[in-house]
XYZ file of C-alpha atoms in Angstrom:
600
model
C -2.428 -10.179 -27.950
C -2.271 -6.652 -26.532
C -4.415 -5.323 -23.713
C -7.509 -3.425 -24.883
C -7.568 0.346 -25.000
C -9.445 2.106 -22.244
C -12.258 3.194 -24.561
C -12.937 -0.441 -25.501
C -13.329 -1.982 -22.027
C -16.767 -2.727 -20.486
C -17.991 0.349 -18.647
C -19.543 -1.728 -15.854
C -16.067 -3.002 -14.913
C -14.635 0.509 -14.514
C -15.013 2.989 -11.693
C -17.416 5.906 -11.880
C -15.637 9.198 -11.205
C -18.834 11.185 -11.828
C -19.597 10.604 -8.141
C -16.900 13.252 -7.584
C -17.642 15.634 -10.482
C -20.215 15.192 -13.233
C -17.703 16.254 -15.860
C -14.507 18.201 -16.493
C -16.407 21.475 -16.478
C -17.440 20.959 -12.856
C -13.865 19.972 -12.027
C -12.405 23.181 -13.457
C -15.117 25.270 -11.812
C -14.234 23.825 -8.414
C -10.548 24.339 -9.158
C -11.271 28.061 -9.364
C -13.408 27.889 -6.218
C -10.486 26.347 -4.354
C -8.241 29.224 -5.462
C -10.801 31.775 -4.291
C -11.297 30.091 -0.927
C -7.541 30.020 -0.434
C -7.201 33.736 -1.170
C -10.008 34.484 1.308
C -8.336 32.285 3.922
C -5.031 34.130 3.503
C -6.787 37.503 3.816
C -8.721 36.482 6.917
C -5.993 34.679 8.861
C -2.457 35.510 7.737
C -0.600 37.370 10.482
C -3.413 36.765 12.987
C -2.823 33.244 14.346
C -1.392 34.322 17.691
C -3.952 32.767 20.038
C -5.715 29.458 20.553
C -9.147 30.884 19.714
C -7.959 32.317 16.401
C -6.271 29.038 15.456
C -9.471 27.123 16.232
C -11.502 29.586 14.146
C -9.221 28.994 11.169
C -9.592 25.211 11.186
C -13.097 25.029 9.702
C -12.407 27.132 6.573
C -9.090 25.313 6.175
C -10.952 22.009 6.154
C -13.288 23.276 3.431
C -10.228 23.944 1.258
C -8.684 20.578 2.097
C -11.929 18.801 1.189
C -12.012 20.584 -2.168
C -8.423 19.545 -2.811
C -9.282 15.949 -1.884
C -12.069 15.843 -4.463
C -10.053 17.615 -7.145
C -6.992 15.415 -6.694
C -9.033 12.220 -6.846
C -10.930 13.231 -9.984
C -7.680 13.942 -11.802
C -5.516 11.182 -10.323
C -8.018 8.346 -10.720
C -8.508 9.013 -14.400
C -4.791 9.306 -15.051
C -4.192 6.027 -13.170
C -6.747 4.299 -15.391
C -4.776 5.188 -18.552
C -1.428 6.928 -18.291
C -1.158 7.060 -22.066
C -4.189 9.359 -22.394
C -3.045 12.984 -23.018
C -6.314 14.382 -21.683
C -6.052 12.532 -18.366
C -2.422 13.580 -18.047
C -3.387 17.207 -18.622
C -6.092 17.012 -15.952
C -3.516 15.853 -13.426
C -1.006 18.518 -14.505
C -3.640 21.239 -14.142
C -4.546 20.054 -10.670
C -0.915 19.654 -9.584
C -0.077 23.182 -10.719
C -3.015 24.641 -8.782
C -2.333 22.500 -5.725
C 1.262 23.747 -5.634
C 0.063 27.350 -5.722
C -2.457 26.721 -2.944
C 0.034 24.791 -0.803
C 2.531 27.626 -1.071
C -0.105 30.159 -0.047
C -1.181 28.027 2.919
C 2.286 27.487 4.370
C 1.787 30.559 6.543
C -0.807 28.632 8.581
C 1.533 26.059 10.083
C 4.424 28.541 10.256
C 2.364 30.954 12.326
C 0.766 28.237 14.444
C 4.172 26.826 15.351
C 5.473 30.196 16.534
C 3.020 29.921 19.435
C 4.243 28.351 22.658
C 3.362 24.778 23.593
C 0.806 25.931 26.175
C -1.148 27.797 23.495
C -1.059 24.785 21.191
C -2.335 22.525 23.966
C -5.185 24.979 24.580
C -6.247 24.474 20.953
C -6.718 20.771 21.691
C -8.807 21.560 24.752
C -11.017 24.047 22.901
C -11.466 21.780 19.879
C -11.125 18.134 20.917
C -11.939 16.899 17.405
C -8.601 18.353 16.294
C -6.532 17.398 19.332
C -4.400 15.215 17.060
C -3.034 18.363 15.406
C -1.468 19.442 18.696
C 0.537 16.213 18.761
C 1.694 16.863 15.204
C 2.501 20.524 15.798
C 4.590 19.808 18.880
C 6.641 17.336 16.855
C 6.951 19.646 13.836
C 8.189 22.622 15.865
C 11.577 20.931 16.156
C 12.161 20.838 12.396
C 10.444 23.948 11.056
C 12.342 26.003 8.471
C 12.084 29.715 7.770
C 8.638 30.753 6.417
C 9.973 31.753 3.008
C 11.795 28.425 2.688
C 8.661 26.452 3.601
C 6.725 28.422 0.993
C 9.259 27.648 -1.733
C 9.276 23.949 -0.828
C 5.486 23.814 -0.982
C 5.459 25.440 -4.415
C 7.868 22.740 -5.638
C 5.540 19.849 -4.710
C 4.798 18.913 -8.356
C 8.540 18.759 -9.024
C 9.105 16.636 -5.925
C 6.398 14.228 -7.100
C 8.070 13.914 -10.483
C 10.163 10.823 -9.726
C 7.168 8.674 -8.765
C 5.148 9.947 -11.736
C 7.997 9.163 -14.112
C 8.412 5.654 -12.731
C 4.715 4.724 -12.772
C 4.267 6.189 -16.258
C 7.286 4.281 -17.591
C 6.034 1.054 -16.040
C 2.506 1.441 -17.397
C 3.307 2.877 -20.816
C 6.876 1.925 -21.781
C 7.602 -1.542 -20.327
C 6.441 -3.203 -23.538
C 6.644 -7.001 -23.261
C 6.427 -9.325 -26.286
C 4.007 -12.247 -26.430
C 5.590 -15.704 -26.294
C 5.007 -19.317 -27.268
C 5.379 -22.560 -25.305
C 4.775 -26.001 -26.839
C 2.852 -24.487 -29.733
C 0.538 -22.380 -27.540
C 0.727 -18.585 -27.698
C 0.594 -16.433 -24.576
C -0.038 -12.664 -24.431
C 2.449 -10.837 -22.196
C 2.414 -7.634 -20.195
C 3.561 -6.333 -16.807
C 0.064 -6.890 -15.367
C -0.299 -10.377 -16.871
C 3.023 -11.464 -15.409
C 2.240 -10.189 -11.924
C -1.365 -11.410 -11.896
C -1.089 -14.664 -13.844
C 2.243 -16.027 -15.022
C 4.177 -15.909 -11.746
C 1.518 -18.307 -10.380
C 1.323 -20.493 -13.509
C 1.520 -24.242 -12.773
C 3.429 -25.015 -16.002
C 7.143 -24.374 -15.286
C 7.887 -23.790 -18.977
C 5.328 -20.991 -19.154
C 6.338 -19.594 -15.769
C 10.069 -19.526 -16.489
C 9.748 -18.121 -19.996
C 7.406 -15.372 -18.820
C 9.842 -14.480 -16.031
C 12.737 -14.337 -18.480
C 10.855 -11.958 -20.784
C 9.711 -9.900 -17.797
C 13.283 -9.638 -16.477
C 14.785 -8.822 -19.879
C 12.419 -5.866 -20.275
C 13.217 -4.627 -16.768
C 16.923 -4.916 -17.600
C 16.492 -2.685 -20.658
C 15.218 0.147 -18.464
C 17.349 -0.333 -15.339
C 19.755 2.562 -15.852
C 16.985 5.095 -16.485
C 14.904 3.895 -13.531
C 17.991 3.812 -11.293
C 18.862 7.405 -12.228
C 15.295 8.438 -11.492
C 15.346 6.627 -8.138
C 18.665 8.249 -7.251
C 17.016 11.659 -7.694
C 14.250 10.486 -5.349
C 16.537 9.430 -2.500
C 18.819 12.448 -3.018
C 15.767 14.678 -2.613
C 14.876 12.846 0.616
C 18.442 13.148 1.906
C 18.448 16.877 1.189
C 15.173 17.350 3.046
C 16.433 15.290 5.987
C 19.569 17.407 6.251
C 17.677 20.688 5.908
C 15.310 19.739 8.717
C 18.067 18.599 11.033
C 17.649 14.830 10.992
C 20.630 12.538 11.443
C 19.577 10.205 8.630
C 17.042 9.786 5.858
C 15.413 6.951 7.776
C 14.894 9.128 10.874
C 13.394 11.832 8.662
C 10.976 9.453 6.957
C 9.941 7.776 10.226
C 9.143 11.081 11.917
C 5.715 11.536 10.346
C 4.866 7.926 11.155
C 5.618 8.589 14.855
C 7.656 5.411 14.926
C 11.117 4.877 16.376
C 14.143 3.619 14.488
C 14.205 0.653 16.881
C 10.683 -0.375 15.807
C 11.646 -0.078 12.127
C 14.830 -2.140 12.465
C 13.126 -4.720 14.684
C 10.488 -5.362 12.038
C 13.100 -6.053 9.367
C 15.653 -7.970 11.412
C 13.301 -10.280 13.300
C 11.420 -11.301 10.162
C 14.593 -11.982 8.172
C 16.263 -13.905 10.976
C 13.267 -15.774 12.437
C 10.788 -16.121 9.581
C 13.450 -16.823 6.947
C 14.173 -20.403 8.130
C 10.422 -21.124 8.394
C 9.751 -20.050 4.820
C 12.829 -21.903 3.578
C 11.255 -25.076 4.958
C 7.994 -24.274 3.160
C 9.554 -23.618 -0.265
C 11.562 -26.827 0.013
C 8.227 -28.583 0.443
C 6.961 -26.888 -2.737
C 10.108 -27.945 -4.573
C 9.635 -31.537 -3.460
C 5.914 -31.679 -4.273
C 6.452 -30.192 -7.751
C 9.534 -32.310 -8.484
C 11.702 -29.287 -9.290
C 15.458 -29.769 -9.670
C 15.956 -26.432 -7.943
C 13.782 -23.663 -6.562
C 14.214 -20.454 -8.562
C 12.847 -17.014 -7.783
C 10.210 -17.474 -10.493
C 8.907 -20.572 -8.658
C 8.189 -18.855 -5.353
C 4.576 -17.939 -6.054
C 3.285 -21.308 -7.255
C 0.628 -23.128 -5.272
C 1.505 -26.247 -3.325
C -1.594 -27.930 -4.759
C -2.478 -26.084 -8.007
C -5.216 -28.587 -8.907
C -7.297 -27.630 -5.856
C -8.927 -24.224 -5.665
C -12.242 -22.467 -5.299
C -14.107 -20.885 -8.240
C -12.916 -17.307 -8.637
C -15.319 -15.409 -10.859
C -16.254 -11.922 -9.728
C -19.620 -13.222 -8.500
C -17.813 -15.903 -6.497
C -15.594 -13.241 -4.932
C -18.626 -11.204 -3.873
C -20.013 -14.277 -2.127
C -16.699 -15.001 -0.381
C -16.419 -11.395 0.745
C -19.966 -11.315 2.104
C -19.515 -14.512 4.091
C -15.971 -13.822 5.270
C -16.679 -10.340 6.625
C -19.850 -11.263 8.540
C -18.002 -11.329 11.903
C -17.453 -7.556 11.560
C -21.200 -6.980 11.704
C -23.958 -5.827 9.385
C -23.072 -2.128 9.642
C -19.551 -2.786 8.419
C -20.673 -5.124 5.645
C -23.484 -2.849 4.502
C -21.066 0.067 4.237
C -19.123 -1.897 1.598
C -21.886 -3.551 -0.413
C -22.566 -0.507 -2.650
C -19.025 -0.920 -4.018
C -20.256 -3.152 -6.857
C -23.518 -1.468 -7.787
C -22.114 2.054 -7.581
C -18.869 1.159 -9.420
C -16.307 2.005 -6.768
C -13.913 -0.539 -8.288
C -11.922 -0.487 -11.522
C -11.615 -4.199 -12.321
C -10.563 -4.364 -15.950
C -7.010 -4.369 -17.311
C -6.275 -2.015 -20.198
C -3.341 -0.384 -21.933
C -1.717 2.302 -19.787
C -3.484 1.390 -16.552
C -1.526 1.439 -13.307
C -0.614 -2.081 -12.223
C -1.135 -3.629 -8.803
C -3.936 -2.479 -6.556
C -4.788 0.440 -4.304
C -7.662 2.062 -2.439
C -8.194 5.773 -1.979
C -11.090 7.747 -0.513
C -12.071 11.347 -1.345
C -13.120 12.860 1.961
C -16.892 12.736 2.423
C -17.429 10.551 -0.660
C -17.180 6.831 -1.297
C -13.860 4.947 -1.713
C -12.275 3.956 -5.021
C -10.306 0.767 -5.681
C -7.981 -0.070 -8.568
C -7.051 -3.643 -9.465
C -6.904 -5.917 -12.522
C -9.315 -8.831 -12.228
C -8.157 -12.096 -13.869
C -10.434 -14.706 -12.236
C -7.714 -16.053 -9.934
C -7.865 -16.583 -6.192
C -5.177 -13.939 -5.495
C -7.608 -11.456 -7.080
C -10.163 -12.309 -4.402
C -7.530 -11.599 -1.755
C -6.611 -8.304 -3.427
C -10.274 -7.328 -3.491
C -10.945 -8.131 0.165
C -7.629 -6.422 1.088
C -8.555 -3.178 -0.653
C -12.082 -3.343 0.760
C -10.408 -3.490 4.171
C -8.866 -0.107 3.449
C -12.248 1.118 2.206
C -14.047 -0.010 5.352
C -11.358 1.650 7.450
C -11.716 5.039 5.755
C -15.500 4.904 5.691
C -15.358 4.533 9.496
C -12.646 7.179 9.848
C -14.478 9.777 7.769
C -17.704 9.101 9.649
C -16.075 9.897 13.001
C -13.319 12.409 12.185
C -12.830 15.730 10.398
C -10.506 15.685 7.404
C -7.543 17.074 9.367
C -7.818 14.181 11.828
C -8.472 11.448 9.318
C -5.124 10.031 8.200
C -3.644 7.318 10.465
C 0.089 6.744 10.681
C 1.501 4.625 7.856
C 2.569 2.198 10.572
C -1.120 1.297 11.064
C -2.465 1.659 7.555
C -2.158 -1.984 6.456
C -3.754 -3.543 9.543
C -7.418 -3.202 8.451
C -6.699 -4.601 4.974
C -4.762 -7.646 6.140
C -7.298 -8.393 8.895
C -9.874 -8.883 6.161
C -7.543 -11.278 4.346
C -7.310 -13.371 7.510
C -11.096 -13.444 7.764
C -11.266 -14.648 4.149
C -8.909 -17.519 4.920
C -10.945 -18.294 8.045
C -14.004 -18.596 5.800
C -12.235 -21.051 3.482
C -10.945 -22.970 6.505
C -14.485 -23.349 7.832
C -15.979 -24.724 4.613
C -14.421 -28.185 4.274
C -12.729 -30.078 7.096
C -11.042 -32.696 4.859
C -7.247 -32.685 4.758
C -6.811 -31.336 1.239
C -9.233 -28.454 1.713
C -7.748 -27.612 5.107
C -4.241 -27.579 3.617
C -5.540 -25.312 0.871
C -6.846 -22.853 3.459
C -3.510 -22.748 5.272
C -1.405 -22.413 2.110
C -3.750 -19.731 0.789
C -3.259 -17.695 3.939
C 0.491 -18.222 3.863
C 0.975 -17.376 0.184
C -1.675 -14.720 -0.421
C -1.592 -12.832 2.872
C 1.777 -13.360 4.487
C 4.018 -13.952 1.483
C 2.952 -10.718 -0.172
C 2.733 -8.514 2.912
C 5.169 -10.127 5.347
C 7.895 -11.202 2.929
C 7.794 -9.444 -0.457
C 7.205 -5.992 1.004
C 9.456 -6.655 4.005
C 12.358 -7.515 1.694
C 11.608 -4.300 -0.180
C 12.072 -2.516 3.146
C 15.358 -4.313 3.839
C 16.550 -3.252 0.383
C 15.454 0.342 1.059
C 17.384 0.378 4.315
C 20.599 -0.540 2.481
C 19.985 2.129 -0.163
C 19.489 4.817 2.488
C 22.618 3.696 4.291
C 24.525 4.328 1.057
C 22.992 7.771 0.674
C 23.625 8.702 4.313
C 27.258 7.691 3.764
C 27.489 10.067 0.800
C 27.636 7.300 -1.817
C 25.623 6.822 -5.006
C 24.427 3.875 -7.063
C 23.452 2.705 -10.528
C 21.164 -0.053 -11.761
C 23.778 -2.766 -11.291
C 24.371 -1.722 -7.668
C 20.648 -1.764 -6.884
C 20.350 -5.232 -8.405
C 23.288 -6.385 -6.274
C 21.673 -4.999 -3.091
C 18.357 -6.669 -3.907
C 20.082 -10.010 -4.520
C 21.959 -9.799 -1.206
C 18.762 -9.122 0.749
C 16.952 -12.009 -0.911
C 19.836 -14.400 -0.305
C 19.888 -13.424 3.352
C 16.217 -14.379 3.708
C 16.054 -17.459 1.458
C 19.464 -18.963 2.211
C 20.247 -21.971 0.047
C 16.563 -22.861 -0.413
C 16.140 -20.591 -3.455
C 18.494 -19.902 -6.372
C 18.762 -16.099 -6.437
C 20.153 -14.822 -9.753
C 20.400 -11.420 -11.414
C 16.842 -11.669 -12.741
C 15.642 -11.977 -9.137
C 17.724 -8.927 -8.269
C 16.016 -6.853 -10.949
C 12.762 -6.976 -8.994
C 13.713 -3.682 -7.327
C 12.140 -2.200 -10.479
C 8.695 -3.719 -9.882
C 7.386 -1.554 -7.061
C 6.368 2.099 -6.705
C 6.522 1.901 -2.885
C 10.126 3.116 -2.994
C 8.799 6.530 -3.973
C 6.479 6.659 -0.946
C 9.000 6.934 1.859
C 9.225 4.036 4.310
C 5.973 2.402 3.290
C 7.002 -1.170 2.455
C 7.860 -2.255 6.012
C 4.475 -1.043 7.275
C 2.749 -3.973 5.555
C 4.351 -6.374 7.994
C 3.803 -3.952 10.875
C 0.111 -3.698 10.077
C -0.128 -7.454 9.566
C 1.491 -8.049 12.945
C -1.263 -5.981 14.558
C -4.025 -7.600 12.510
C -2.731 -11.134 13.164
C -2.769 -10.660 16.915
C -6.200 -9.001 16.780
C -7.497 -11.847 14.582
C -6.192 -14.499 16.995
C -7.899 -12.594 19.812
C -11.144 -12.761 17.814
C -10.798 -16.536 17.533
C -10.303 -16.699 21.294
C -12.659 -13.979 22.560
C -15.303 -13.532 19.875
C -17.401 -10.345 19.900
C -15.310 -8.591 22.566
C -12.292 -8.607 20.261
C -14.453 -7.530 17.283
C -15.715 -4.538 19.268
C -12.129 -3.482 19.983
C -11.268 -3.855 16.304
C -14.182 -1.716 15.144
C -13.148 0.973 17.610
C -9.606 0.799 16.216
C -10.911 1.183 12.647
C -12.626 4.476 13.474
C -9.635 6.144 15.178
C -8.075 7.977 12.248
C -5.244 10.092 13.625
C -6.700 10.454 17.114
C -3.837 8.471 18.639
C -0.182 7.768 17.864
C 0.555 4.231 16.598
C 1.494 2.646 19.928
C -1.649 3.918 21.655
C -3.872 3.119 18.657
C -2.639 -0.479 18.493
C -3.441 -0.887 22.184
C -7.084 -0.033 21.390
C -7.013 -3.135 19.181
C -5.492 -5.087 22.078
C -1.932 -5.225 20.725
C 1.163 -3.775 22.428
C 3.711 -3.069 19.677
C 6.131 -1.362 22.044
C 7.704 -4.801 22.537
C 8.809 -7.516 20.124
C 6.285 -9.991 21.527
C 3.467 -9.422 18.965
C 5.902 -9.874 16.077
C 7.486 -12.967 17.595
C 4.012 -14.402 18.299
C 3.025 -13.780 14.685
C 6.168 -15.502 13.400
C 5.462 -18.419 15.754
C 1.907 -18.598 14.361
C 3.374 -18.864 10.852
C 5.787 -21.545 12.003
C 2.875 -23.547 13.379
C 1.004 -23.056 10.094
C 3.913 -24.449 8.059
C 4.126 -27.461 10.353
C 0.377 -28.070 9.886
C 0.840 -27.899 6.094
C 3.698 -30.430 6.236
C 1.643 -32.765 8.452
C -1.413 -32.525 6.187
C 0.748 -33.210 3.129
C 1.936 -36.439 4.704
C -1.672 -37.396 5.546
C -2.811 -36.708 1.974
C -0.012 -38.851 0.547
C -0.852 -41.641 2.950
């Protein structure tokens, strides 16, 4: 049973892109407007940015162009993400990408000229225009790695080419990873990438779960050499850029924009593998025992400890959970999100060609958009509240910041989303005090929030680190090598508690994060911040909530270390991470104790 085509899905379960442009005609009209505004900007400011006052004067018209590009990119990208097999949507994105490359190349003079000014002049810009003081921080960092103006212009014009590896991967995954339906004990099961990730990896029947994983892995295996070659081009591009800009390694290059040190990156990976690994090994051994499994395989990792106990998970149920769970953040926060359902911010339905997984993105000055595939399971409720956390964050950011000051460091980006997941678990925890319900709340938090963000994505980061070490050493790789690296990382974390085979190693092909720089590790970094802020809320109440709301509105006003301190968390030390791991250790012990009580 194949997924429906996009034209056949219920409209009310799809997002409404007409909030950006009424139709394609308006989109193409604004595309031309953006070109005209760019030409005017070049005429008015090129060769003239030699003082703080002139730089400040240029910022407002530059932001008008950037806002146009934000709207244009979202209109094209969102539709293409909803169905990558649609030629029309693909053409929209190509037309935008071509124009964006032209505009980016024309605008490279702005930063080139700004950075030729001395530091004192740049600091004066921040004093004259405090709303854009964050740019001074960025400019001072960028001065060290600036290339010749003509080189920067060429690189900007090649942006669509540089984005090609991610586009190829996501298109192949959505359109070409064709998975056959299967049968277990006389029952037929439809199969797809989305169905495996959203349904079958959680399935309580081991026959269904293992067969689905085998089919899933076999299809990945068929494409591994092509995807590996594509990924090699991605990391080779990043290595070339790192070398050109004078960085010692790819990792240093990719961390620079995040304003995060190599020590903070390595600490996140190493502490979680070494300290959380044994804790999670204890938990999965409990799952193995409770389910009577001969051995724990990779395809068993996502199953619930108590699959017969859950909460109803229709879309209406999820709305109720969200409303109740997010009440501590106040009526203003909650009211900012409630239009999401009525105004169709969210694309819920699964269809052929749709991007898998979930994401949130916000056109500047307009409402957010969220992609997911709703299947009436509890993990869907967690995905929804997670993405609404991003939405609430960017609604607050855009309310208090201009577009050029609106994008926080990647190191912080996953804190608002995971904080909301913790509030959702807190809601479940508060509903029923009996042992089984309480255990459900703890296991839900562990498996939906921490497993996904603190383990799955963290092991992606550990895998990435090994790949970049190869590239920095001048070595290459193929699909088999990437599978070997992924297996080694998983074995290091899971020890002898989980049987890690080649199929488990093939999971390097499941995620598009590898085409987004060092993004994967930031899930655990953000969750470390949100965990500590959440525990402060439990201890302090409204005072901690007030700090959190201030943190949500920061945008790029502060570098990560200073921003986290606004939330009450000092990430300059390992203490917040170790405290978070200790909190998880205590949670596992509570689950084990409750299991014994339930049996008794």
